Coordinates of C-alpha atoms in Angstrom, one line a residue:
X1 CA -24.3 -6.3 -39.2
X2 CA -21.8 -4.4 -37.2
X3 CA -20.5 -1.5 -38.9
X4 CA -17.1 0.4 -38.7
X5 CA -17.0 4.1 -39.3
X6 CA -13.6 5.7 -40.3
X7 CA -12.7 8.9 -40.0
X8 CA -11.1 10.4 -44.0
X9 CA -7.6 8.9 -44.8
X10 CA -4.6 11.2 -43.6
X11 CA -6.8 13.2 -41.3
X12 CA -4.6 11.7 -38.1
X13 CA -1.4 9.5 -37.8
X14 CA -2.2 5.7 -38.6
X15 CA -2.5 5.0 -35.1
X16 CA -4.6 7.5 -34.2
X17 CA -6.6 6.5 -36.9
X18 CA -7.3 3.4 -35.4
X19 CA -8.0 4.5 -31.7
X20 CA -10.7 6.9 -33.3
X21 CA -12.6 3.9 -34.7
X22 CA -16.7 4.3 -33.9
X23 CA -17.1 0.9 -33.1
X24 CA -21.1 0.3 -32.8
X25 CA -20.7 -2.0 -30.6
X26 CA -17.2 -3.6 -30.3
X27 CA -17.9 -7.0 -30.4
X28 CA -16.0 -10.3 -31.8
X29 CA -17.2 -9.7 -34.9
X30 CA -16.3 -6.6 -35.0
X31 CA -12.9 -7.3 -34.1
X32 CA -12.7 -9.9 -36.6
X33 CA -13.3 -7.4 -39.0
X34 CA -10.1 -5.2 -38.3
X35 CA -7.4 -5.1 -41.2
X36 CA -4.8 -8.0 -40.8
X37 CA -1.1 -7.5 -42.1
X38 CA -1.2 -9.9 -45.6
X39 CA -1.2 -13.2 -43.2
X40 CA -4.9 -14.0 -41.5
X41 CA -2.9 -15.4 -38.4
X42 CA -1.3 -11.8 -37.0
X43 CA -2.6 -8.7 -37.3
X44 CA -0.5 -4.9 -37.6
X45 CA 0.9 -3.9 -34.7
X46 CA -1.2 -0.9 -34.7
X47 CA -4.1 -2.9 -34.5
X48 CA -2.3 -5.3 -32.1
X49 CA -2.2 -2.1 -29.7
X50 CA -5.7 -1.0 -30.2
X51 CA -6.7 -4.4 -28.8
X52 CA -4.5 -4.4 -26.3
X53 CA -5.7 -1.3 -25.2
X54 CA -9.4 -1.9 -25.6
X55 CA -8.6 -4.9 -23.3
X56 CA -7.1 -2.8 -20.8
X57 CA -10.0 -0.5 -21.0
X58 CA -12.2 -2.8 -20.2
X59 CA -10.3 -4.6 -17.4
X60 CA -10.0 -0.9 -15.4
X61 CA -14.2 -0.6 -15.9
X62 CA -14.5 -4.3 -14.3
X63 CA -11.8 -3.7 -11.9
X64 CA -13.6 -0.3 -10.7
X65 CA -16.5 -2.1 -10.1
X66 CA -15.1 -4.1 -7.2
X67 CA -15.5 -0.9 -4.4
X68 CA -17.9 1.3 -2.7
X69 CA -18.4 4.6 -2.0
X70 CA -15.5 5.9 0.3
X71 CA -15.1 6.0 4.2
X72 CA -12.6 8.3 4.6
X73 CA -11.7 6.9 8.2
X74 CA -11.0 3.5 6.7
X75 CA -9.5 4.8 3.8
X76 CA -7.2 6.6 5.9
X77 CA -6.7 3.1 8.0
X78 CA -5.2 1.9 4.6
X79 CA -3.3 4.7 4.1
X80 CA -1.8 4.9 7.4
X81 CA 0.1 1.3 7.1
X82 CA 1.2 1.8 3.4
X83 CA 4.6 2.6 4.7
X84 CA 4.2 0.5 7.3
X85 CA 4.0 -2.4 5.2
X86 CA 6.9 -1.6 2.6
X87 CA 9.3 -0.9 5.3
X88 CA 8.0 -4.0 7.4
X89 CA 8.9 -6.0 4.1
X90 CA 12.2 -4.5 3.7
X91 CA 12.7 -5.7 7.9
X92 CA 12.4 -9.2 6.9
X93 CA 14.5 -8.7 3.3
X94 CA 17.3 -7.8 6.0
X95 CA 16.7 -10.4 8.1
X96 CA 17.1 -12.7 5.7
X97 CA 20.3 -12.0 5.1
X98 CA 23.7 -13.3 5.8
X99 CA 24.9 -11.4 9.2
X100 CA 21.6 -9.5 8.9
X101 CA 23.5 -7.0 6.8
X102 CA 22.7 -6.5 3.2
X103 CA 24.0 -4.2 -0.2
X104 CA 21.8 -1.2 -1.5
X105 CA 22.2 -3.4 -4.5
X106 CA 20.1 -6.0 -4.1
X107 CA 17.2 -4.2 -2.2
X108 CA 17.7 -1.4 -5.4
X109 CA 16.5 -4.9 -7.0
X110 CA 13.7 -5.6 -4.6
X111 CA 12.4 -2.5 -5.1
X112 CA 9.9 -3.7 -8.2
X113 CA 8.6 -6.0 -6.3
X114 CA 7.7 -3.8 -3.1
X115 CA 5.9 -1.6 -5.6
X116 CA 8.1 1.3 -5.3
X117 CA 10.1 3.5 -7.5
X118 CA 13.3 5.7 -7.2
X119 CA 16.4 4.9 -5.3
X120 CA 17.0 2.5 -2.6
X121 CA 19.5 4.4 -1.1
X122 CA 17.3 8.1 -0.6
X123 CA 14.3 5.4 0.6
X124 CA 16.7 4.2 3.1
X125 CA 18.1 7.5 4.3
X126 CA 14.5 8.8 4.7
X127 CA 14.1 6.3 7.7
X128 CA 17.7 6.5 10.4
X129 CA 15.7 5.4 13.4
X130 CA 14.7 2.1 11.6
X131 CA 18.1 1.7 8.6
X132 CA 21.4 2.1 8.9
X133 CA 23.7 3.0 6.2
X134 CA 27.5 3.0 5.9
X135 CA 29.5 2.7 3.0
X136 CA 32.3 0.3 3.0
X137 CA 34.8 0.1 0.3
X138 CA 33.0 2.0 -2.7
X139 CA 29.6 -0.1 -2.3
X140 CA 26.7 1.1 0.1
X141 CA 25.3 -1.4 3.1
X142 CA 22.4 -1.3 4.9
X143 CA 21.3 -3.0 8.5
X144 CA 18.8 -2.6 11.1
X145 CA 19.8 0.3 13.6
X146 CA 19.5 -0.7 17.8
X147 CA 16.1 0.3 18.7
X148 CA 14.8 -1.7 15.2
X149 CA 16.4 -4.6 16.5
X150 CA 14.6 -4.0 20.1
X151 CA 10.9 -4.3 18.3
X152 CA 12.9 -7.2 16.5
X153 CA 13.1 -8.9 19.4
X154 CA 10.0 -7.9 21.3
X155 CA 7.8 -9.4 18.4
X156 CA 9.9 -12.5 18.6
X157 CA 8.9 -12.7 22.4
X158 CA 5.3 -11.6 21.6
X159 CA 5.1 -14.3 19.0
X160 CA 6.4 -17.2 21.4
X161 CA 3.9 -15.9 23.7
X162 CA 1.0 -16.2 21.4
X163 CA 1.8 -19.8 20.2
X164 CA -1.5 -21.4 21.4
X165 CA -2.9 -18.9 20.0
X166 CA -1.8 -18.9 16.3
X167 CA -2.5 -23.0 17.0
X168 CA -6.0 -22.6 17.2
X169 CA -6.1 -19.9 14.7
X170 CA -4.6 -22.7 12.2
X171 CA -7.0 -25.0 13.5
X172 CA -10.1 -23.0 13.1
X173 CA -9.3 -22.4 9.4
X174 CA -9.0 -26.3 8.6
X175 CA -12.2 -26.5 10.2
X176 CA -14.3 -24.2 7.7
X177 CA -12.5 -25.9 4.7
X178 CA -14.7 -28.6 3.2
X179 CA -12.5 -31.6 3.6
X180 CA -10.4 -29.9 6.9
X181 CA -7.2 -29.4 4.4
X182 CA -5.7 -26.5 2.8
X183 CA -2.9 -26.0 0.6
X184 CA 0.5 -24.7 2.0
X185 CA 1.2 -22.4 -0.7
X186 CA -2.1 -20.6 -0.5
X187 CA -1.2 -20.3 3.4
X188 CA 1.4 -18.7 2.6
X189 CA -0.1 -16.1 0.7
X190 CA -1.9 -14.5 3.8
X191 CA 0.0 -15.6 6.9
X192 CA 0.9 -12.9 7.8
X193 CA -2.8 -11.7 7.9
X194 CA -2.8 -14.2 10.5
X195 CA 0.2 -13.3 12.2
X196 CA 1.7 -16.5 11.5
X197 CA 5.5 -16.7 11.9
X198 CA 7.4 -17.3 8.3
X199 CA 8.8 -20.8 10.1
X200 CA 5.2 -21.7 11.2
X201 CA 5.7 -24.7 9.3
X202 CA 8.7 -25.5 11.9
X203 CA 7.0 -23.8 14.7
X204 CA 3.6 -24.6 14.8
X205 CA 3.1 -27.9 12.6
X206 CA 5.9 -29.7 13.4
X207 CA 5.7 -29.0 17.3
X208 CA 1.6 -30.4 17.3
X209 CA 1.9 -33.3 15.0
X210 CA -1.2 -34.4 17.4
X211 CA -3.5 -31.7 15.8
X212 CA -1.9 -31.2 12.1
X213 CA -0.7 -33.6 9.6
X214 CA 1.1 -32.4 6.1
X215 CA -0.6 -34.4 3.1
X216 CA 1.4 -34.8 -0.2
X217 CA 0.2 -37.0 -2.6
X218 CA 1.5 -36.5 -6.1
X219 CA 5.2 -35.3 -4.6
X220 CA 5.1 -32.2 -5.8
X221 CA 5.9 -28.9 -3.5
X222 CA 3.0 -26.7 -5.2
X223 CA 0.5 -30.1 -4.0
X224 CA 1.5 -30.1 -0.3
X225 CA -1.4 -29.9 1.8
X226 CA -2.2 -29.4 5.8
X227 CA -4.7 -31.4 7.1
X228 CA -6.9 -31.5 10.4
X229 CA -5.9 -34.8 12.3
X230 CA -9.4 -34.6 14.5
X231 CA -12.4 -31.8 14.9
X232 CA -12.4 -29.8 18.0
X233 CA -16.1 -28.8 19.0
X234 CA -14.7 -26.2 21.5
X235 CA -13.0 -24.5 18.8
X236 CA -15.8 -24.6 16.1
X237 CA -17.5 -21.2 17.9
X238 CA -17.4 -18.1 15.2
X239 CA -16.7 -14.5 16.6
X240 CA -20.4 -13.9 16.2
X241 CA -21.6 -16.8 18.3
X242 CA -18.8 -16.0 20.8
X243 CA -20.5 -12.5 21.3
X244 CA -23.9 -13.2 21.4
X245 CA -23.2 -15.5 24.3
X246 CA -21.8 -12.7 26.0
X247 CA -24.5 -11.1 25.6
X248 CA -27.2 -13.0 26.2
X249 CA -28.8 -12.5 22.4
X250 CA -29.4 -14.9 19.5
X251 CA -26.2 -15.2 17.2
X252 CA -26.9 -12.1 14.6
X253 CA -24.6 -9.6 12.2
X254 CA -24.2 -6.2 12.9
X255 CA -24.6 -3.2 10.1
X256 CA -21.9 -0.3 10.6
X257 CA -23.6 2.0 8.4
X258 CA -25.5 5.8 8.9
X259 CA -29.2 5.8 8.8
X260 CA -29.5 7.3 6.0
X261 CA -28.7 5.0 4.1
X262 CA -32.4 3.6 4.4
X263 CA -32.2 0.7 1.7
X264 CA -29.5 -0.9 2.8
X265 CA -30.9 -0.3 6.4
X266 CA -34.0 -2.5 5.0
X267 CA -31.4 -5.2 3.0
X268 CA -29.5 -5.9 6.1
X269 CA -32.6 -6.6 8.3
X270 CA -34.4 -8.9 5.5
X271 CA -31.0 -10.6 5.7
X272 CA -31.0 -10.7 9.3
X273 CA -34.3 -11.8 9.9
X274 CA -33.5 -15.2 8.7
X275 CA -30.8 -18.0 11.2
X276 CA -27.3 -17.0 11.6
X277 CA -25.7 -20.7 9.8
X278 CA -22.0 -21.5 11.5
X279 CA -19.1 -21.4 8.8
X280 CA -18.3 -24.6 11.0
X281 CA -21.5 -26.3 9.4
X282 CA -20.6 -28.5 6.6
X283 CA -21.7 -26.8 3.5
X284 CA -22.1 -29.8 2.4
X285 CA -25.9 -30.4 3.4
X286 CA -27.0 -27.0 2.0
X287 CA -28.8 -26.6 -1.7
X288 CA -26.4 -24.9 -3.7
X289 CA -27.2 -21.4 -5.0
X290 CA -29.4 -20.9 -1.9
X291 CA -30.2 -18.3 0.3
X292 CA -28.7 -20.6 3.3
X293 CA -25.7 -21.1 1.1
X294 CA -25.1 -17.5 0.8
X295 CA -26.0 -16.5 4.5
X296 CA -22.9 -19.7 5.5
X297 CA -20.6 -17.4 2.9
X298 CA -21.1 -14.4 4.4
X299 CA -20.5 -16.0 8.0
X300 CA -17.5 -17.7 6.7
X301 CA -16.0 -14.6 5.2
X302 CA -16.6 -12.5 8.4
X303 CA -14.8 -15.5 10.6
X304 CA -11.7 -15.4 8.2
X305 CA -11.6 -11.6 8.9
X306 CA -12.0 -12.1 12.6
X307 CA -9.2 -14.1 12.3
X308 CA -7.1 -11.8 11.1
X309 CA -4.7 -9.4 12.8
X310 CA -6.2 -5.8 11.4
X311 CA -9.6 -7.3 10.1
X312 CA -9.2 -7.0 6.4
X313 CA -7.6 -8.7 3.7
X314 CA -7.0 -9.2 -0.3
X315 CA -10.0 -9.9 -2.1
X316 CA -7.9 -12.0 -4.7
X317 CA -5.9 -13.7 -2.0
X318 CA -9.3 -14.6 -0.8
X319 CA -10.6 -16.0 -3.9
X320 CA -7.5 -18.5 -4.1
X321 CA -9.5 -20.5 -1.6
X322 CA -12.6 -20.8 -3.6
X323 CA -13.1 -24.4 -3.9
X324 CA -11.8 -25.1 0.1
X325 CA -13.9 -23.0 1.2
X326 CA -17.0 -23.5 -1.4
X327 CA -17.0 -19.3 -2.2
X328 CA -18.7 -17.7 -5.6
X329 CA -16.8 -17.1 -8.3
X330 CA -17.7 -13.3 -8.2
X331 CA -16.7 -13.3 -4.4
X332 CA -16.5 -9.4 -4.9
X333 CA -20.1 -9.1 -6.1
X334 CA -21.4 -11.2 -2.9
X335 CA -19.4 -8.4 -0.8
X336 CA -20.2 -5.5 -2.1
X337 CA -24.3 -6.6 -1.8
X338 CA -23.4 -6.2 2.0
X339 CA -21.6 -2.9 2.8
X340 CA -23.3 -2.7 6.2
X341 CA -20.6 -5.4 7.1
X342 CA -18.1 -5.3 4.2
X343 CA -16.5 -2.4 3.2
X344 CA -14.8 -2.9 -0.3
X345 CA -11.9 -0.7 -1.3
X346 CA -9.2 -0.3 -4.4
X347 CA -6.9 1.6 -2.7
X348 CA -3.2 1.8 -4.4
X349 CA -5.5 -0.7 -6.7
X350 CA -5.4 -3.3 -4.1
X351 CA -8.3 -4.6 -4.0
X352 CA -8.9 -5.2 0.0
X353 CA -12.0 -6.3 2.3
X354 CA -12.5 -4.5 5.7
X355 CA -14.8 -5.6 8.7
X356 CA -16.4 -2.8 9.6
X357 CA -16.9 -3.6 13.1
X358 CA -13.9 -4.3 13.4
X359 CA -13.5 -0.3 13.0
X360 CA -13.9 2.7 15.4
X361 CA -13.4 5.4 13.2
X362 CA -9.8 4.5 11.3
X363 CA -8.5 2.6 14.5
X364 CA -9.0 -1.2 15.7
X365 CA -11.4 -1.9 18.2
X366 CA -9.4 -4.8 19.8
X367 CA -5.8 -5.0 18.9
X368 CA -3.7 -8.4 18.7
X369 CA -0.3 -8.4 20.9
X370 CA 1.1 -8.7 18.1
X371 CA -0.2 -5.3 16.4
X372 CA 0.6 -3.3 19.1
X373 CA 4.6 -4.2 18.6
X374 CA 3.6 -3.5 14.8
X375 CA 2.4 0.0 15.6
X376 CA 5.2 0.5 18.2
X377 CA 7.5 -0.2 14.5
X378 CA 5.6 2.2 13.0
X379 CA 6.2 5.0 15.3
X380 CA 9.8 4.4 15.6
X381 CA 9.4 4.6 11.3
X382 CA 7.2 8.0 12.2
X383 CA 10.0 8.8 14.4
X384 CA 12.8 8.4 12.2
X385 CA 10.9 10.1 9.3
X386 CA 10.4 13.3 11.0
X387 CA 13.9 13.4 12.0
X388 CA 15.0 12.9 7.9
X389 CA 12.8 15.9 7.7
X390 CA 14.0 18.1 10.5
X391 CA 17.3 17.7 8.9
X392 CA 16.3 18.4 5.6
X393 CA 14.6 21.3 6.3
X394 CA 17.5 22.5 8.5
X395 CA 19.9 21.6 5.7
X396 CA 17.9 24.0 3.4
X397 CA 17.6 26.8 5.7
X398 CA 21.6 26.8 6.0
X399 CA 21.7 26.8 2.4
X400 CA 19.2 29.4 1.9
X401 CA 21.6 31.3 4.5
X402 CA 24.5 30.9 2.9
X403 CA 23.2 32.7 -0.1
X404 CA 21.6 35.3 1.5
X405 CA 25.5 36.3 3.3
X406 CA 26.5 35.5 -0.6
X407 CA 23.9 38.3 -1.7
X408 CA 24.3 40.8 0.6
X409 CA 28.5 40.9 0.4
X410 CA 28.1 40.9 -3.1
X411 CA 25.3 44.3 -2.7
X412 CA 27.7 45.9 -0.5
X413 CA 30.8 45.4 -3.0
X414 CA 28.5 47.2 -5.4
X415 CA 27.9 49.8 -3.9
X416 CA 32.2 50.5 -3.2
X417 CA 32.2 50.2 -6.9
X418 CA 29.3 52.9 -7.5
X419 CA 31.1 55.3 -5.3
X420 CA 34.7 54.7 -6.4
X421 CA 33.7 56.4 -9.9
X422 CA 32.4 59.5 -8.7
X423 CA 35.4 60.3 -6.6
X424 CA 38.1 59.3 -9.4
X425 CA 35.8 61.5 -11.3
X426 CA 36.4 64.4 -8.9
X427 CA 39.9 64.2 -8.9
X428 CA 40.4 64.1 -12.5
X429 CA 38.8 67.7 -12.7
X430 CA 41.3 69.1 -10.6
X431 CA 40.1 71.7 -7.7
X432 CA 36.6 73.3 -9.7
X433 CA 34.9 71.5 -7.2
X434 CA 36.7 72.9 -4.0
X435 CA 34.7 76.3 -3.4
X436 CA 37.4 78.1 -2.6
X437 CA 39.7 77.9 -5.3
X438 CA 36.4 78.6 -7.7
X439 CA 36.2 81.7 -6.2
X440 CA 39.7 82.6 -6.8
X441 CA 39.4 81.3 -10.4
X442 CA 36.5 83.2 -10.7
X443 CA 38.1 86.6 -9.6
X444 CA 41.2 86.1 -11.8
X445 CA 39.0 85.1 -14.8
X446 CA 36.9 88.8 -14.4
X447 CA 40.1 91.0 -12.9
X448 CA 39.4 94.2 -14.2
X449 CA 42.6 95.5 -13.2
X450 CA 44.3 92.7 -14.4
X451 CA 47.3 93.9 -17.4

């Protein structure tokens, strides 16, 4: 039987106590075993919040499973857009607004949900090429400055321009589903992976009711579904099969990885070794649980990632479409059995899935339209952040001045009130100090002829 161990009564605070607990091992029954409160159905809260952290504990050791070992150039890929992404968020928050104009207020409220902490207002102020802020009556507003509303525009233009393209985009993602349908909701999720517009439901559905179709059966908005109206062979060519025909070479994966890494070298090319399978195969046909099963999953998940506008995406978004698209349960263990391809990271604890040949170094290889009027935002943000700076800095070193002309009056009145002493002191001793007249005091006081 499981055994507890307690350290002696009063040694440590109850709670303490209870986190010091040898617990060999902690298992259900050895939870079972931990003191309840007089009623069997709820336990102390102290032992309430040893569970709760235990269960915590054990979450962050799964969790930290789900990545590799680093790639600083990708990592810094990640890190790069951070910014880009909040402030990209807080674009279309404005937007969104009545006039395009919007309170401190509510995005102070927003602010949870963008991940970020402190005040709206310094957030705003660190970025005047992008935000404006002026305060009317005694209540702070915020818009998007001139040259925001530009890139505004431009990616508007870009996005008309790439309709056909966002089409077929839409289209090849029905196609790898099992029954050519996916939920709207899920869509949603990661459309803007995919560079979708928000009204793509508007602008793309509606306008090709000859290639999509919405499918709600039960009524309900969470149940709405998009559905493929007919296959389209032309379209059913995966990024891999597109570039062996370029080259002239049998349809095959690629492994980004240094040679010294000489197992997974030897992995990848058993892997290899055996047919590239289409995501656009049914999966239908294949034995579940099988090698060909798994070699269709690791296509499929490279296609999605092709797809997308900076090659990566959320691991957990991903795993939303696992009965569409027929993937594991542990998607994360598949990935991480193929880092020659994958490259798994838990940055900001974000769990996200890079193509890694979709990489040179931390930049794209090919960049989307649509990502180069991203990065031209992210300059301007770049832009407007060193500017915050600049005057921050300059702001400082006035200050800093200001003190030091403080300091140095302050030295020199000082030194008027060291001297000021000495001469009162002078005068107050009458003329001993003039040489002459101690001379003549001297010749009086030792006058020989003197009645």
């Amino acid at each position: 039987m499981n055994r507890l161990v307690r350290p002696p009564p009063g040694a440590l605070p109850r709670r303490a106590l209870l986190f010091r607990l040898i617990v060999i091992p902690l298992t259900s029954d050895c939870v079972d075993l931990l003191p309840f409160c007089g009623n069997h159905e709820r336990r102390s809260p102290d032992v309430c919040w040893f569970l709760g952290c235990h269960s915590k504990t054990l979450e962050m050791r799964h969790m930290a499973l789900w990545s590799m070992k680093k790639d600083p150039d990708l990592e810094a890929a990640l890190s790069r857009n951070r910014r880009w992404v909040v402030n990209n968020q807080i674009k279309n928050i404005i937007l969104a607004c009545p006039g395009q104009v919007t309170p401190v207020k509510f995005l102070q409220k927003k602010f949870k949900t963008l991940d970020l902490q402190g005040k709206a207002l310094n957030w705003l102020k660190k970025y005047p090429c992008c935000f404006e802020v002026y305060l009317k009556g005694d209540e702070y507003y915020c818009r998007l400055s001139k040259r925001m509303m530009y890139l505004v525009d431009e990616e508007e233009s870009v996005k008309n321009m790439q309709e056909r393209v966002f089409v077929e985009r839409l289209a090849k993602l029905l196609m790898m589903s099992t029954n050519q349908r996916l939920n709207v909701t899920k869509i949603n999720e990661l459309k803007r992976n995919f560079g979708f517009p928000d009204d793509y439901m508007l602008r793309i559905v509606a306008k090709h009711g000859d290639i999509f179709r919405v499918v709600n059966h039960s009524g309900r908005k969470s149940s709405m579904e998009l559905e493929l109206i007919s296959w389209y062979p032309d379209l059913a060519v995966s990024a891999i099969e597109a570039s062996a025909h370029r080259h002239g070479s049998e349809p095959c994966f690629s492994c980004s990885l240094p040679s010294t890494w000489a197992k997974s070298w030897e992995r990848f090319h058993e892997f290899n070794a055996t047919p590239y399978i289409s995501p656009y195969v049914d999966s239908r046909g294949l034995i579940e649980g099988s090698k060909e099963v798994e070699k269709r999953t690791v296509g499929l998940v490279h296609e999605i990632l092709s797809l997308t506008l900076w090659k990566r995406a959320s691991i957990l978004k991903l795993a939303h479409f696992r009965r569409e698209f027929s993937l594991p349960e542990k998607l994360n263990i598949l990935l991480l059995k193929y880092p020659g391809i994958f490259y798994v990271s838990n940055k900001y604890q974000l769990y996200t899935v890079l193509l890694r040949e979709g990489y040179n170094g931390s930049e794209l290889v090919e960049k989307d339209p649509l990502v180069i009027v991203k990065e031209k935002f992210g300059e301007l943000m770049q832009e407007g952040l060193h500017e915050f700076n600049r005057r921050h800095y300059l702001a400082n070193l006035e200050k800093k001045r200001r003190i030091g002309i403080h300091v140095d009056r302050l030295e020199k009145r000082k030194e008027k009130s060291d001297e000021l002493p000495e001469q009162d002191q002078g005068e107050g001793l009458g003329s001993l100090f003039d040489p002459e007249e101690r001379r003549r005091f001297y010749d009086v006081l030792f006058d020989n002829s003197a009645p």
